[in-house]
Every structure is written in structure tokens, then in C-alpha cells.
Coordinates of C-alpha atoms in Angstrom, one line a residue:
M145 CA 18.4 -4.0 4.6
H146 CA 15.1 -5.9 3.9
D147 CA 16.6 -9.2 5.1
F148 CA 17.4 -7.4 8.4
V149 CA 13.7 -6.3 8.7
V150 CA 12.5 -9.8 7.9
K151 CA 14.7 -11.3 10.7
V152 CA 13.3 -8.7 13.2
L153 CA 9.7 -9.4 12.1
K154 CA 10.3 -13.2 12.4
S155 CA 11.8 -12.9 15.8
E156 CA 9.9 -13.0 19.0
K157 CA 11.0 -9.5 20.0
I158 CA 7.6 -8.2 18.8
P159 CA 5.1 -10.8 19.9
E160 CA 2.0 -8.8 18.7
I161 CA 3.3 -8.9 15.1
E162 CA 3.5 -12.0 12.9
L163 CA 5.2 -11.9 9.5
I164 CA 2.8 -13.6 7.1
D165 CA 4.9 -13.3 4.0
S166 CA 7.7 -11.3 2.3
E167 CA 8.8 -10.5 -1.2
I168 CA 5.2 -11.0 -2.5
P169 CA 4.8 -10.7 -6.3
I170 CA 1.7 -8.9 -7.5
E171 CA 0.2 -8.2 -10.9
L172 CA -2.7 -6.1 -12.1
K173 CA -4.0 -6.4 -15.7
V174 CA -5.1 -3.1 -17.0
D175 CA -6.5 -2.8 -20.6
D176 CA -3.9 -4.5 -22.7
F177 CA -0.9 -4.5 -20.3
V178 CA 0.1 -5.8 -16.9
I179 CA 1.5 -3.8 -14.0
S180 CA 3.6 -5.9 -11.6
G181 CA 5.6 -5.3 -8.5
R182 CA 6.8 -6.9 -5.3
I183 CA 5.5 -6.2 -1.9
D184 CA 8.3 -6.2 0.8
D185 CA 6.3 -7.6 3.7
L186 CA 2.8 -8.5 4.9
I187 CA 2.3 -8.6 8.6
L188 CA -0.5 -9.5 10.9
L189 CA -1.2 -7.3 13.9
K190 CA -2.3 -10.0 16.4
T191 CA -4.0 -7.6 18.8
D192 CA -6.9 -7.0 16.4
N193 CA -6.2 -9.4 13.6
R194 CA -5.4 -6.7 11.0
K195 CA -3.2 -7.3 7.9
I196 CA -0.8 -4.5 7.1
L197 CA 1.5 -4.1 4.1
V198 CA 5.1 -2.9 4.9
E199 CA 7.3 -1.2 2.4
V200 CA 10.9 -0.9 3.5
K201 CA 13.1 2.0 2.3
S202 CA 16.7 2.6 3.2
C203 CA 18.1 6.2 3.5
K204 CA 21.4 7.9 4.2
D205 CA 20.2 10.0 7.0
I206 CA 17.0 9.3 8.9
R207 CA 17.0 12.8 10.3
S208 CA 16.1 14.2 6.9
I209 CA 12.9 12.0 6.7
N210 CA 10.0 14.0 8.0
K211 CA 7.3 12.6 5.8
P212 CA 7.0 9.8 3.3
Q213 CA 8.4 10.5 -0.2
N214 CA 5.6 10.8 -2.8
S215 CA 7.0 8.0 -5.0
H216 CA 7.1 5.6 -2.0
M217 CA 3.6 6.6 -0.9
I218 CA 2.3 6.0 -4.4
Q219 CA 4.0 2.6 -4.6
L220 CA 2.4 1.5 -1.4
Q221 CA -1.1 2.9 -2.4
F222 CA -0.8 0.8 -5.6
Y223 CA 0.0 -2.3 -3.6
M224 CA -2.9 -1.7 -1.2
H225 CA -5.2 -1.3 -4.2
V226 CA -4.1 -4.6 -5.8
T227 CA -4.2 -6.6 -2.6
G228 CA -7.3 -5.1 -1.1
I229 CA -5.4 -4.6 2.2
K230 CA -6.3 -1.1 3.3
E231 CA -3.4 -0.3 5.7
G232 CA 0.2 0.1 5.0
I233 CA 3.4 1.2 6.6
L234 CA 6.4 2.9 5.0
L235 CA 9.4 2.0 7.1
Y236 CA 12.6 4.0 6.6
I237 CA 15.9 2.6 7.9
D238 CA 19.1 4.6 8.2
K239 CA 21.8 2.6 6.4
T240 CA 24.5 3.7 8.9
T241 CA 22.7 3.6 12.3
L242 CA 19.8 1.3 11.6
E243 CA 17.5 3.9 13.2
T244 CA 14.0 3.8 11.8
K245 CA 11.0 6.0 11.1
S246 CA 7.6 4.7 10.0
F247 CA 4.6 6.3 8.5
K248 CA 1.2 4.7 8.5
L249 CA -0.9 5.1 5.3
E250 CA -4.6 4.3 4.8
Y251 CA -5.8 3.2 1.3
D252 CA -7.0 6.0 -0.8
A253 CA -8.9 5.1 -4.0
F254 CA -8.1 8.5 -5.6
W255 CA -4.3 7.7 -5.5
A256 CA -4.9 4.2 -6.9
E257 CA -6.8 5.6 -9.9
L258 CA -4.2 8.3 -10.4
I259 CA -1.4 5.7 -10.4
I260 CA -3.2 3.5 -12.9
E261 CA -3.8 6.4 -15.2
R262 CA -0.1 7.3 -15.1
F263 CA 0.6 3.7 -16.2
R264 CA -1.9 4.0 -19.0
K265 CA -0.2 7.2 -20.2
L266 CA 3.2 5.5 -20.0
H267 CA 2.0 2.4 -21.9
R268 CA 0.5 4.6 -24.7
A269 CA 3.7 6.5 -25.0
L270 CA 5.7 3.3 -25.2
V271 CA 3.4 1.6 -27.7
N272 CA 3.5 4.8 -29.9
D273 CA 7.3 5.0 -29.6
K274 CA 7.1 8.4 -28.0
L275 CA 8.7 9.8 -24.9
P276 CA 6.3 10.0 -22.0
L277 CA 5.4 13.3 -20.4
P278 CA 8.5 14.3 -18.3
E279 CA 6.8 14.5 -14.9
A280 CA 10.1 15.3 -13.1
K281 CA 10.5 18.4 -15.2
I282 CA 6.9 19.5 -14.6
V283 CA 6.8 18.9 -10.8
E284 CA 9.3 21.0 -8.9
E285 CA 9.4 18.7 -5.9
I286 CA 10.8 15.8 -8.0
R287 CA 12.9 17.7 -10.5
W288 CA 16.1 16.3 -8.9
M289 CA 15.2 12.9 -10.5
C290 CA 16.2 14.3 -13.9
N291 CA 19.8 14.1 -12.7
F292 CA 19.6 10.4 -12.4
C293 CA 17.6 9.6 -15.5
E294 CA 19.2 7.5 -18.2
Y295 CA 17.0 9.3 -20.8
K296 CA 18.0 12.9 -19.7
E297 CA 19.8 13.7 -22.9
K298 CA 17.1 12.3 -25.2
C299 CA 14.5 14.1 -23.2
E300 CA 16.3 17.4 -23.5
K301 CA 16.7 16.9 -27.3
N302 CA 13.0 16.1 -27.6
E303 CA 12.2 19.5 -26.0
K304 CA 14.0 21.3 -28.9

């Protein structure tokens, strides 16, 4: 799906947009660990010379997407924090129809600090050989994630 987006961004179909780079690795050293990731695309909006990060997400049914998913928004906020680029777009693409929906995000330092603190907590748990706080069990909106977690059984045993 991402290759398709890159081809569209490279084409001359959208002359006001220039693809600067894609699959951009990033790293941020925090305390005694490193957080890394890979930004899907960096584009230049030629009309006013603005750089914008683009994160591409595929979905089964675009009609069910009415707002960005929290985890996707958090990921893009982190990328904006690391790069210093203050604008981002979450681009959702329907796997079947190739229809798209996009959501523009502005950088928010609050989210960036929250994300980094989550990484700190996870790192401390790993270093101390403990299970991290089970966020998906605590936050109703993401409880569905437990069904796909490889640590589900271990997590349930840890509760007892």
C-alpha cells in the first residue's frame, strides 16, 4: 500500500506536492535507551514551502474511519517531535477500493512528552523483568488490543 502512495506522490498528478523522502529512519536517545521508528513519507507543499510528514495506514473499510486512531496519532506526534516538523497527515487507504481519508495533525508537545514517558515506563519494566502496565486493559477504547496480544495469557496470570 505504501509503495502505491509513493508512486502517486512521485507522479506529476499532484504538481503542488513534492515527495522529499520515504521510509525515513529516526532515533531519539532518552536516558539510557533509544526509541526508533520509520517515517513513511516527507512531502513538500510547494505552494507555501511547508514540509509535512505523512503516515500511511491501510484499513478494511474506509467508511468506518471517522477520526484518526489514537495509536496512529501518537505515532505521528512522536515523529513530529523527533524531526521538528510541526505538521503531519494520517492517510488511511481502503485495501479493497483504494479510497482514502486523511487527517491533518499539528504538533502538540503534550502528546510528545506523554509518549516519551510511556517509553520510559516500558523501558523500566523491561530492565526490571516485569510486565508493563496493561494499558489496553485499563483504557476501554483500546481493550480490543488484548485479543491480539502475544502476552495475553502471561498478563492474565500476572493479575492473579
